[in-house]
mmCIF file of C-alpha atoms in Angstrom:
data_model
loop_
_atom_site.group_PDB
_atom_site.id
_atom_site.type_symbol
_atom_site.label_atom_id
_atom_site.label_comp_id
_atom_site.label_asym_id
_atom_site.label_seq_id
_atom_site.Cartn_x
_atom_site.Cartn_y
_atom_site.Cartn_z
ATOM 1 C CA UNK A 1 114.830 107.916 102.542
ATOM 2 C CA UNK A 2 113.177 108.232 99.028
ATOM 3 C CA UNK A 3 109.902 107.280 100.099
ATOM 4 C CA UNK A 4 109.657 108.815 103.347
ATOM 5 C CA UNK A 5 111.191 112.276 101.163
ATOM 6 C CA UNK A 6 107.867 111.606 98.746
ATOM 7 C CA UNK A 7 105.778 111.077 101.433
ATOM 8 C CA UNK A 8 106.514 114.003 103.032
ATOM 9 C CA UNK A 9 106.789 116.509 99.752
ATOM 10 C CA UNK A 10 102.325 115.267 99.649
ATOM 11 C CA UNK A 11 102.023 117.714 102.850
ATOM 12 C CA UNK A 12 100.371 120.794 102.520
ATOM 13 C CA UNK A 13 103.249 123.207 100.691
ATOM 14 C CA UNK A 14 102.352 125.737 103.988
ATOM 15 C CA UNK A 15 103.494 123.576 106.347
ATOM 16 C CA UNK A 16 107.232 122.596 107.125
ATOM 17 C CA UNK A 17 106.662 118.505 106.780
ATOM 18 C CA UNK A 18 106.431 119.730 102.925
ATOM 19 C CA UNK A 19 110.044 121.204 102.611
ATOM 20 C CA UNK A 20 113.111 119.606 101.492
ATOM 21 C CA UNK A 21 114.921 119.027 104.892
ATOM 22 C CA UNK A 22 118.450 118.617 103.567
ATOM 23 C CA UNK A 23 119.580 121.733 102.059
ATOM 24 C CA UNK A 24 121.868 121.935 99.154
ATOM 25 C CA UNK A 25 123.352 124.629 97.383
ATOM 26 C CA UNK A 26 120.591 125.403 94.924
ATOM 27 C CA UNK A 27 118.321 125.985 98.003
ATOM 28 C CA UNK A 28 120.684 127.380 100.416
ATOM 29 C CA UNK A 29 122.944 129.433 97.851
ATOM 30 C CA UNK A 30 120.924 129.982 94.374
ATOM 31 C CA UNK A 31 117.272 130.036 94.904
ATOM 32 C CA UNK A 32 117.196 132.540 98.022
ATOM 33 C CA UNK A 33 120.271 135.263 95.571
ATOM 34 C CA UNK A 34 116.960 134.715 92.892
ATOM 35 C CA UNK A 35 114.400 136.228 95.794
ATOM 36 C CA UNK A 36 116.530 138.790 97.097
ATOM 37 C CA UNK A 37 117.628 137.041 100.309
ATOM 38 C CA UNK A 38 120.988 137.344 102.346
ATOM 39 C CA UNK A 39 122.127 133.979 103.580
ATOM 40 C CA UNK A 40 124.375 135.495 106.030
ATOM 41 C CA UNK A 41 121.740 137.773 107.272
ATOM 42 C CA UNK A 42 119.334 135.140 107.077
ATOM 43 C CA UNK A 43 121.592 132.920 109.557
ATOM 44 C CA UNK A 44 122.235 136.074 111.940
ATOM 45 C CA UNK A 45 118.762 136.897 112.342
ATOM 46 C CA UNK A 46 117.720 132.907 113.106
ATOM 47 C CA UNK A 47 120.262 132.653 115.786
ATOM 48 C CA UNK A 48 119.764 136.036 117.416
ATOM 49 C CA UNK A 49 115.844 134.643 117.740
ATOM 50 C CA UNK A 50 116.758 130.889 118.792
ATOM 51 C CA UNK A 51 120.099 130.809 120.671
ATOM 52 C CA UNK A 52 119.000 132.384 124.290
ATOM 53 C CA UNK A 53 119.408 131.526 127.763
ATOM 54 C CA UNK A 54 115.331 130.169 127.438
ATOM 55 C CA UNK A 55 116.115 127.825 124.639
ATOM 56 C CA UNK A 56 119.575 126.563 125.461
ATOM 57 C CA UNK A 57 120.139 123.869 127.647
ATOM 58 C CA UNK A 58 123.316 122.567 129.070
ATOM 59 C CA UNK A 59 124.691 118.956 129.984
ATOM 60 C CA UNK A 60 128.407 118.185 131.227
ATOM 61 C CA UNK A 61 130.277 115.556 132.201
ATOM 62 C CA UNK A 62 133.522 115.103 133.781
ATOM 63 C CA UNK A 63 136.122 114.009 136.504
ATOM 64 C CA UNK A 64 135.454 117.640 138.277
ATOM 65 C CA UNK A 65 132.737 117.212 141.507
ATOM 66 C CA UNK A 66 129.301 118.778 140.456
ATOM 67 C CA UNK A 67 129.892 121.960 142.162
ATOM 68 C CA UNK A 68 132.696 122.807 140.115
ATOM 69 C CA UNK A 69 131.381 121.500 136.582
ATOM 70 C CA UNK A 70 128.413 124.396 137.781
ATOM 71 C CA UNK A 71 131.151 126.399 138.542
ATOM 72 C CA UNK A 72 132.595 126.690 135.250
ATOM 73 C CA UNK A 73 129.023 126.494 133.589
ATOM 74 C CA UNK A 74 127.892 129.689 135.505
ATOM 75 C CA UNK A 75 131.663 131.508 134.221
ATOM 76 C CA UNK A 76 131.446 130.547 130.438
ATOM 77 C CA UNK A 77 127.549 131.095 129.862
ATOM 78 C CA UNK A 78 126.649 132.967 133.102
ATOM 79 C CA UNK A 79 126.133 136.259 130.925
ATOM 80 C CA UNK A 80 124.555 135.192 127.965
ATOM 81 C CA UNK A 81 121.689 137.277 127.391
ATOM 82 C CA UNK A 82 119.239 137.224 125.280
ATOM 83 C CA UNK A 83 119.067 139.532 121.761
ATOM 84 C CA UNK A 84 115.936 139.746 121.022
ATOM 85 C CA UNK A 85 112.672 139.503 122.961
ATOM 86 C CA UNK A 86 111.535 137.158 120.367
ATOM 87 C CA UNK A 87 113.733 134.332 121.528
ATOM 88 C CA UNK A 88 112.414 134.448 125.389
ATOM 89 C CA UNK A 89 108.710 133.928 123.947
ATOM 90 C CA UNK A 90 107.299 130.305 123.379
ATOM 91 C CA UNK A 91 108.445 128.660 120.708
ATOM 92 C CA UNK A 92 106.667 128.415 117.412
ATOM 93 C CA UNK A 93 104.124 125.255 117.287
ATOM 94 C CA UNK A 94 103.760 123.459 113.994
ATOM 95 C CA UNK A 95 100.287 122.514 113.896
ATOM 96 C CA UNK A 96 99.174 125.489 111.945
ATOM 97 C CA UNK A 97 98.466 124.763 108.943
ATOM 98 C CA UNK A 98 98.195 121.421 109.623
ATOM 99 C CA UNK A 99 99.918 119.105 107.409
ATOM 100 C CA UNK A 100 97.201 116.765 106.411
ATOM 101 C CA UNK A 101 94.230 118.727 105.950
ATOM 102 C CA UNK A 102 91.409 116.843 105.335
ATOM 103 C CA UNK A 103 91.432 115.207 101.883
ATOM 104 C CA UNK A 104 95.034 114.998 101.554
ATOM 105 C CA UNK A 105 95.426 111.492 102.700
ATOM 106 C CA UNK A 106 94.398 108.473 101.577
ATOM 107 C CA UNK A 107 96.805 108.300 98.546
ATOM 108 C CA UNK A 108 98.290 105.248 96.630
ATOM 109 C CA UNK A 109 101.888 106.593 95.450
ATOM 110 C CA UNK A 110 104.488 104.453 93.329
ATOM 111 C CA UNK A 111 108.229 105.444 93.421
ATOM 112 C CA UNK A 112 110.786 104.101 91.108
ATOM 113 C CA UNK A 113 113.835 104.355 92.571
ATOM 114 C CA UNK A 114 117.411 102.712 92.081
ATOM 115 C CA UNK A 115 117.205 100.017 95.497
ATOM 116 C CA UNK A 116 117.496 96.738 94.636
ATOM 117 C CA UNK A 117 114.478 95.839 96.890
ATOM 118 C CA UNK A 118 111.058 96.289 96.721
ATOM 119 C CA UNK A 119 109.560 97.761 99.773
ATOM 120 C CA UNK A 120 106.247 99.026 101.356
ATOM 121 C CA UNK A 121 105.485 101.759 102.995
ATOM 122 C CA UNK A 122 102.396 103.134 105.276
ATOM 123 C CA UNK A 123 102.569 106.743 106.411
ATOM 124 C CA UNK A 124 100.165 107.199 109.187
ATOM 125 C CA UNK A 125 99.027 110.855 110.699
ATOM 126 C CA UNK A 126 98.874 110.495 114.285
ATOM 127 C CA UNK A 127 98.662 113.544 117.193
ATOM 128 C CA UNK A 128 101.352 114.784 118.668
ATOM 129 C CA UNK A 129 102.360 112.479 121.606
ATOM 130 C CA UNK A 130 105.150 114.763 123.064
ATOM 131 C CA UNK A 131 103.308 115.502 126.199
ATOM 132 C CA UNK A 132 102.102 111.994 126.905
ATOM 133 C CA UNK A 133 105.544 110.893 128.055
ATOM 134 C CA UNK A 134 104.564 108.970 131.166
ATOM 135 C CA UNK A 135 102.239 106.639 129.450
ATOM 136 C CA UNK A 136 104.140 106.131 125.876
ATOM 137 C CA UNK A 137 101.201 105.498 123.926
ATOM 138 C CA UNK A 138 103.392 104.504 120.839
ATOM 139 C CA UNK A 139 104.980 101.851 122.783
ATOM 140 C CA UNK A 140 102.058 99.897 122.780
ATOM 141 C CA UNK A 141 101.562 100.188 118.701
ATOM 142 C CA UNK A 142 104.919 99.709 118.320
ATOM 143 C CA UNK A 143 104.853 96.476 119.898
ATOM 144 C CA UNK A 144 101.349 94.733 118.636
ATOM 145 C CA UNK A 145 102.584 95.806 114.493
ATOM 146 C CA UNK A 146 106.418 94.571 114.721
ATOM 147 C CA UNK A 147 106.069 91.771 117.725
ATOM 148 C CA UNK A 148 107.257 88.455 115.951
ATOM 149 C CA UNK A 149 104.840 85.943 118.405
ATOM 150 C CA UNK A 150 101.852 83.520 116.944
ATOM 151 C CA UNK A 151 99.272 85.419 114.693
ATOM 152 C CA UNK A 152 101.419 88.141 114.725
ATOM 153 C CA UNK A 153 102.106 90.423 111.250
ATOM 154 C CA UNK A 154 105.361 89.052 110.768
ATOM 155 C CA UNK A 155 104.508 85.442 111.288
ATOM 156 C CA UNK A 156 101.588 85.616 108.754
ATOM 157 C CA UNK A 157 103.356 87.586 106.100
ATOM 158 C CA UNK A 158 106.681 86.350 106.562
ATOM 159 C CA UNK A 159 106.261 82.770 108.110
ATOM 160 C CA UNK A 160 102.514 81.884 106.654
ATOM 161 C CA UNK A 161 102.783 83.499 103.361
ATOM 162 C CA UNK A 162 106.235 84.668 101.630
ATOM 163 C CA UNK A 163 105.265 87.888 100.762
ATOM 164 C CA UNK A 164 107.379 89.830 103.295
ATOM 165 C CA UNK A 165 111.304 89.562 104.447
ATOM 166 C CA UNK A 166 110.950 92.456 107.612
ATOM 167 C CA UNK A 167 108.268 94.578 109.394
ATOM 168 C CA UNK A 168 109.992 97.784 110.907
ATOM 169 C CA UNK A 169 108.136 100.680 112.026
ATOM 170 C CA UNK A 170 109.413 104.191 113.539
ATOM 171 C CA UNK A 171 107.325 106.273 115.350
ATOM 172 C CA UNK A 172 107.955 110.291 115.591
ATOM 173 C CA UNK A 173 106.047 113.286 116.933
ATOM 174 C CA UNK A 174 106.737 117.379 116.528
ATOM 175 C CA UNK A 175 104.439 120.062 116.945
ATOM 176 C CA UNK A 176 103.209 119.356 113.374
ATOM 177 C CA UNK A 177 101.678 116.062 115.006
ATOM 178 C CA UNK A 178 103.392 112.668 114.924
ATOM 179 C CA UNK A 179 104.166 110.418 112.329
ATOM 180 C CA UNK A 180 104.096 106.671 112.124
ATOM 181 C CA UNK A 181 105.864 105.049 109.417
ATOM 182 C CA UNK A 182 105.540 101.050 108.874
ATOM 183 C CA UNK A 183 107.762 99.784 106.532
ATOM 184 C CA UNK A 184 107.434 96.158 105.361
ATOM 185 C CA UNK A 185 110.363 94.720 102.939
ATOM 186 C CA UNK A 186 108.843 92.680 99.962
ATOM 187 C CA UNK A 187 109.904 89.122 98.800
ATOM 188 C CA UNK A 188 109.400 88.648 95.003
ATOM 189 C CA UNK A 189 105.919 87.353 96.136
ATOM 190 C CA UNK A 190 105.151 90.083 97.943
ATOM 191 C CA UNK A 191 106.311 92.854 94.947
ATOM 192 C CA UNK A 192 103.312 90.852 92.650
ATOM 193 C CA UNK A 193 100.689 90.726 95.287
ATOM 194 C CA UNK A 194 100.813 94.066 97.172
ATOM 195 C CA UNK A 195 96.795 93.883 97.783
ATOM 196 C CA UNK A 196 97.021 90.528 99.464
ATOM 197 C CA UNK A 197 99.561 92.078 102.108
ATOM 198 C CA UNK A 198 96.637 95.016 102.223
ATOM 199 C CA UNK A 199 94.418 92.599 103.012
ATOM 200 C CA UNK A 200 96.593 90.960 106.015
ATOM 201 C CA UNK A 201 97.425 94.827 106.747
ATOM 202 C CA UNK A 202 93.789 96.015 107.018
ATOM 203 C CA UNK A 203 92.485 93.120 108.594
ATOM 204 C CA UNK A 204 94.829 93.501 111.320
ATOM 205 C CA UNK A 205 94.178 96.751 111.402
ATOM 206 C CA UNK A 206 90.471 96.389 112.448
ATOM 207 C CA UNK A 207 90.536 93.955 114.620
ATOM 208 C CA UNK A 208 93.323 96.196 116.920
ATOM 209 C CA UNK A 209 90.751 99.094 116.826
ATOM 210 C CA UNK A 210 87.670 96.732 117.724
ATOM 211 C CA UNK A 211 88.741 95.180 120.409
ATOM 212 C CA UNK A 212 90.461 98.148 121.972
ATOM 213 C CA UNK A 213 93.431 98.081 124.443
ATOM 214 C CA UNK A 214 94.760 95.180 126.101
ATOM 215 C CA UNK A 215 95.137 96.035 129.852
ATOM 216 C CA UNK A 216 97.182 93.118 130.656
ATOM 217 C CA UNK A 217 99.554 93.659 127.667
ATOM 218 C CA UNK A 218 99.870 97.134 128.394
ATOM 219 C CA UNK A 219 100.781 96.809 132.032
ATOM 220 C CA UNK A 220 103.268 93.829 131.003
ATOM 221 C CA UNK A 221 104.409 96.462 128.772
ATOM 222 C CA UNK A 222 105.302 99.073 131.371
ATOM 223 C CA UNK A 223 106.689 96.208 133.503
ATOM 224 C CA UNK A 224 109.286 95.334 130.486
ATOM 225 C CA UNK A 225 110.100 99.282 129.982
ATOM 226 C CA UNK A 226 111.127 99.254 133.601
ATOM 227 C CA UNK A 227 113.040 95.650 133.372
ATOM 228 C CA UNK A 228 114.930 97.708 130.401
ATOM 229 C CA UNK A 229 115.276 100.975 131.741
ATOM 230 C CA UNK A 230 117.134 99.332 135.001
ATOM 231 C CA UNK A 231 119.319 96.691 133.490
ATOM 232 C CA UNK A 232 120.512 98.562 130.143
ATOM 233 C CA UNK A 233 124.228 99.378 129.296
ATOM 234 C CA UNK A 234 124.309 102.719 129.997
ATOM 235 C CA UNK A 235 125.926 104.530 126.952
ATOM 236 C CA UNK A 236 129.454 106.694 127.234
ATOM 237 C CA UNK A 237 129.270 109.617 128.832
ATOM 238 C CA UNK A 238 129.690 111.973 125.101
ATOM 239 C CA UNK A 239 126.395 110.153 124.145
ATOM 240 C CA UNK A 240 124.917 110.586 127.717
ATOM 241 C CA UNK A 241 125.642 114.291 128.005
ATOM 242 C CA UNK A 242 124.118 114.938 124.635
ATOM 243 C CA UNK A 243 120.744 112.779 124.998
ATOM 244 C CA UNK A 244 120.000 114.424 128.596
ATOM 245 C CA UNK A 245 120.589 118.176 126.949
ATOM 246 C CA UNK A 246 117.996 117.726 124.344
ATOM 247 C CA UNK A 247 115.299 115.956 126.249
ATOM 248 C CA UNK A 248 115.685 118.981 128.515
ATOM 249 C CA UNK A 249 114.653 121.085 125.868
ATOM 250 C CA UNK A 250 111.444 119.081 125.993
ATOM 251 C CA UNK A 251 110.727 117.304 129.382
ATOM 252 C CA UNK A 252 110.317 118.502 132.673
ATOM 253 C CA UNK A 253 113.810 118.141 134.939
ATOM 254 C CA UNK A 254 112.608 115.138 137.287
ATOM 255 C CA UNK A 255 111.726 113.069 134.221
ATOM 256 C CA UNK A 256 115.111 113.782 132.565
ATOM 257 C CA UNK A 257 116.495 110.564 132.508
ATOM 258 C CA UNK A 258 113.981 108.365 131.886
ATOM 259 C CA UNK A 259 111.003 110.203 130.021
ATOM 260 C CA UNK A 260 111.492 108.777 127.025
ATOM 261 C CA UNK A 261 112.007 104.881 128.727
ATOM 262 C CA UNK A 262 109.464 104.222 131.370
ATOM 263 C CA UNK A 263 106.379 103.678 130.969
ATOM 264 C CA UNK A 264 104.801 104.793 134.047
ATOM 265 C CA UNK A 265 100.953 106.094 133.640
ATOM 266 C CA UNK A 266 98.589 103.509 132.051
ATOM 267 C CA UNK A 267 96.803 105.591 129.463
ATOM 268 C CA UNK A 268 94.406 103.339 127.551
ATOM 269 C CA UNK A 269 92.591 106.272 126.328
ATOM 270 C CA UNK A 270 95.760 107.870 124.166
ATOM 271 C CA UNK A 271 96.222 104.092 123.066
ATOM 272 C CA UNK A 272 93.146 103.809 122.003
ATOM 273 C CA UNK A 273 93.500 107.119 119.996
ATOM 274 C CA UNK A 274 96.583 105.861 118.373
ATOM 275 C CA UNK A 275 94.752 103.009 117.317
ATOM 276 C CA UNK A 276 92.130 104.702 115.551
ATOM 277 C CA UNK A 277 94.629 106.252 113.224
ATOM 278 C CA UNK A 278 94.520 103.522 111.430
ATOM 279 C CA UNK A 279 92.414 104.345 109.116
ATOM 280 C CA UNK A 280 92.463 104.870 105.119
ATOM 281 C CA UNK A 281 91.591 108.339 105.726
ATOM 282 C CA UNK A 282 94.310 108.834 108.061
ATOM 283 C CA UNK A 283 97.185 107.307 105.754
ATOM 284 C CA UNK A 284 99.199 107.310 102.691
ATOM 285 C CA UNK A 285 101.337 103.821 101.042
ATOM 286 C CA UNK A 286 103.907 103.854 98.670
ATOM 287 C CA UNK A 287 105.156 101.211 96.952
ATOM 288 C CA UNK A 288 109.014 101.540 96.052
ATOM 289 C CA UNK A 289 109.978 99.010 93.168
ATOM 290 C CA UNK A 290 113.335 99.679 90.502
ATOM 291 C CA UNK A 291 111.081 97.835 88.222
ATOM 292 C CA UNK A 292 108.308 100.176 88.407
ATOM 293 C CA UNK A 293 106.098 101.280 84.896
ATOM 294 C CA UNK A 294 104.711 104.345 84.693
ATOM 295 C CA UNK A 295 103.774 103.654 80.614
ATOM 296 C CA UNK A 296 100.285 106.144 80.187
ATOM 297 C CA UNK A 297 100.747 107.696 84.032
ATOM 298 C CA UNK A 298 101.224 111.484 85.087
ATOM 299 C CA UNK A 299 104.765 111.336 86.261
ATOM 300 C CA UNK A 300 105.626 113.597 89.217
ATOM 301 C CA UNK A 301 109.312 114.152 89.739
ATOM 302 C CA UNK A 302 110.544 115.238 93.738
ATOM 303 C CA UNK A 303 112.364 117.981 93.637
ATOM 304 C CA UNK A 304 115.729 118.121 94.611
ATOM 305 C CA UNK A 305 116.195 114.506 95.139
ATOM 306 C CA UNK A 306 114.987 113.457 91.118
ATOM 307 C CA UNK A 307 112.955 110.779 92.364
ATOM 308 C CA UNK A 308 110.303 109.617 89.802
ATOM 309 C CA UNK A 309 106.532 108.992 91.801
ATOM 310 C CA UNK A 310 103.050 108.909 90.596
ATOM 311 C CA UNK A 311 100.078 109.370 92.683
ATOM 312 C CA UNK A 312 96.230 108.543 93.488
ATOM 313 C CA UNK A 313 93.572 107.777 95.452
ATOM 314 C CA UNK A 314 93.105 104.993 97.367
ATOM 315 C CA UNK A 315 90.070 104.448 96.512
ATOM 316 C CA UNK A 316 91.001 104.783 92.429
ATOM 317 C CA UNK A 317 93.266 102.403 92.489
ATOM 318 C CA UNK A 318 92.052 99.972 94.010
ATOM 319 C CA UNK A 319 88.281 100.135 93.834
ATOM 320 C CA UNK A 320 86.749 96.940 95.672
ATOM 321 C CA UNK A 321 89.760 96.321 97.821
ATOM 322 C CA UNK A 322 89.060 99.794 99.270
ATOM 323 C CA UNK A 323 85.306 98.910 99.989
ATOM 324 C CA UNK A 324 86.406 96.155 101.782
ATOM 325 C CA UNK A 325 89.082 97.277 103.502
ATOM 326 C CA UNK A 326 86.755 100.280 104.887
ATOM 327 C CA UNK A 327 84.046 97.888 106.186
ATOM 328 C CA UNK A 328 86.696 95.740 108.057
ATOM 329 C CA UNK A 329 88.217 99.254 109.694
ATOM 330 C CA UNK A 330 84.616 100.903 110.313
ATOM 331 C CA UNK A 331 82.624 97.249 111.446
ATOM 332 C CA UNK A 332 82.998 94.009 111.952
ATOM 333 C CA UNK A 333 82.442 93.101 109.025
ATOM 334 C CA UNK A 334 82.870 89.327 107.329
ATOM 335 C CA UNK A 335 87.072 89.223 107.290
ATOM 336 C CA UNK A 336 88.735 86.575 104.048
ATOM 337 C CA UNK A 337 90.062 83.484 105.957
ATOM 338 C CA UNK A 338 93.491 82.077 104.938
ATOM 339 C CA UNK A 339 92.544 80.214 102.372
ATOM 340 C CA UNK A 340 90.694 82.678 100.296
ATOM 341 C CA UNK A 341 94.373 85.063 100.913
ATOM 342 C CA UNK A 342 96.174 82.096 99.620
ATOM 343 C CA UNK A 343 93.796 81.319 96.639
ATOM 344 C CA UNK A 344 94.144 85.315 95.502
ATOM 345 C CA UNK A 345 97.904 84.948 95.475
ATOM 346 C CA UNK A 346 98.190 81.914 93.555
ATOM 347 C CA UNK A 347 95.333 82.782 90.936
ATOM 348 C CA UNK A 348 97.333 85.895 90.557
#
């Protein structure tokens, strides 16, 4: 949580991704008594302009036949109206200001935190995906950075060279735009040699954007989502009720129960966009050590959480590395073979 909190806190300070997201008493309770501002009223006015019959959706469950469940849904909430004329209007999109203007990316940060593992961290900007549904672009990146077959991330960092325990990555979109977040666990290896696993990383990296989508993967892909969609436990009803009420707050009713599983349009196009966010301009990496120095470096300090982090550029800190890494990304470009990967992390 401490490095996706710093991550975040680099946003643009006009745009929500920037915020602390918790809330505590010094910024529910103190801070807004020092500007004037009435919680209570504060909490009044936000549900008078969000809790509406537009914005609300409803999922039961229960031993009663359908027509009665609707029965007693039409009784209890059947003259709910709404309070303002704000709450019937669209809801606010995110995307303005955006998050990452340009320049704002590309950053090398360091966090010292209390963990007892070292870990890596790549914060990609991506688009917002929400309306691409039917195809799931992200399931395709998901599965060629955390698949576990031959030449695969995780069998060359892990398996190949030590320098990595776990690839994980978690993939989210708003209306502020989407967010991918790869998250590699260092061995003690891996702590020592961070621009080696760059290297891999970036590498990688290109050769996914060059040679563009996979057709056959991809429809293999949609196959599996549909093997999994029709064969999974199906959870409790509690956890059923609650996951069908929020995705209709965001997907049409006939794709209900399984817009967020099946893969059903073959979008190679919104892959292929995905794909070409990987780019140094499009990312930030932190590297989260309890051993960190910061001896002679500005250190920043995250509010709220107390989390010690310094930043720069890319490009600063790692000068040549960066040159490289930007010709294997933008061409194809003369890549290190195994060999050379293995002589930088044992000269090191």
């Amino acid at each position: 949580w401490s490095a996706l909190s710093v991550l975040e806190f680099l946003a643009d300070p006009r745009s929500p991704v920037h915020r602390f997201h918790t809330g505590d008493y010094n910024t529910l309770v103190r801070k807004p008594r020092q500007r004037g501002e009435n919680m209570v009223y504060s909490l009044k006015a936000w549900f008078s302009t969000h809790y509406c019959p537009g914005r609300m959706k409803l999922a039961t469950f229960g031993p009663d036949p359908l027509s009665v469940q609707l029965a007693k849904a039409e009784a209890h909430f059947g003259d709910l109206e709404s309070r303002t004329s704000v709450c019937e209007g669209r809801r606010k999109s995110w995307l303005m200001p955006a998050p990452w203007p340009s320049g704002s990316m590309g950053r090398w940060v360091r966090i010292r935190t209390a963990q007892p593992r070292a870990s890596l961290h790549l914060y990609f900007a991506l688009p917002d995906v929400g309306a691409q549904y039917l195809s799931q672009p992200g399931y395709y990146l998901d599965h060629v950075l955390v698949y576990g077959g031959e030449r695969s991330l995780i069998n060359i960092l892990r398996d190949e060279m030590p320098l990595v325990h776990s690839i994980t990555t978690s993939l989210t979109t708003t209306s502020a735009g989407g967010v991918l977040l790869l998250e590699l666990g260092l061995l003690e290896h891996g702590r020592k040699n961070v621009e080696v696993i760059l290297d891999v990383l970036f590498q990688y990296f290109g050769v996914l954007r060059r040679r563009g989508v996979d057709a056959e993967l991809y429809k293999s892909l949609a196959q599996v989502s549909k093997l999994n969609w029709e064969w999974s436990q199906a959870s409790g009803p509690s956890q059923t009720a609650s996951t069908l009420a929020e995705r209709l707050t965001r997907l049409p009713g006939s794709r209900v129960l399984s817009g967020d599983d099946l893969l059903e349009v073959l979008d190679a196009r919104w892959v292929q966009r995905l794909l070409n966010c990987l780019s140094l301009n499009k990312v930030n990496i932190a590297l989260v050590d309890e051993y960190m120095d910061f001896t002679g470096d500005a250190v920043q300090t995250l509010p709220e959480y107390g989390v010690n982090f310094t930043t720069a550029f890319l490009q600063e800190a790692f000068l040549a590395d960066y040159l490289r890494w930007d010709r294997w990304l933008t061409s194809a470009g003369a890549v290190r073979s195994r060999d050379e990967l293995w002589a930088r992390l044992y000269w090191k």
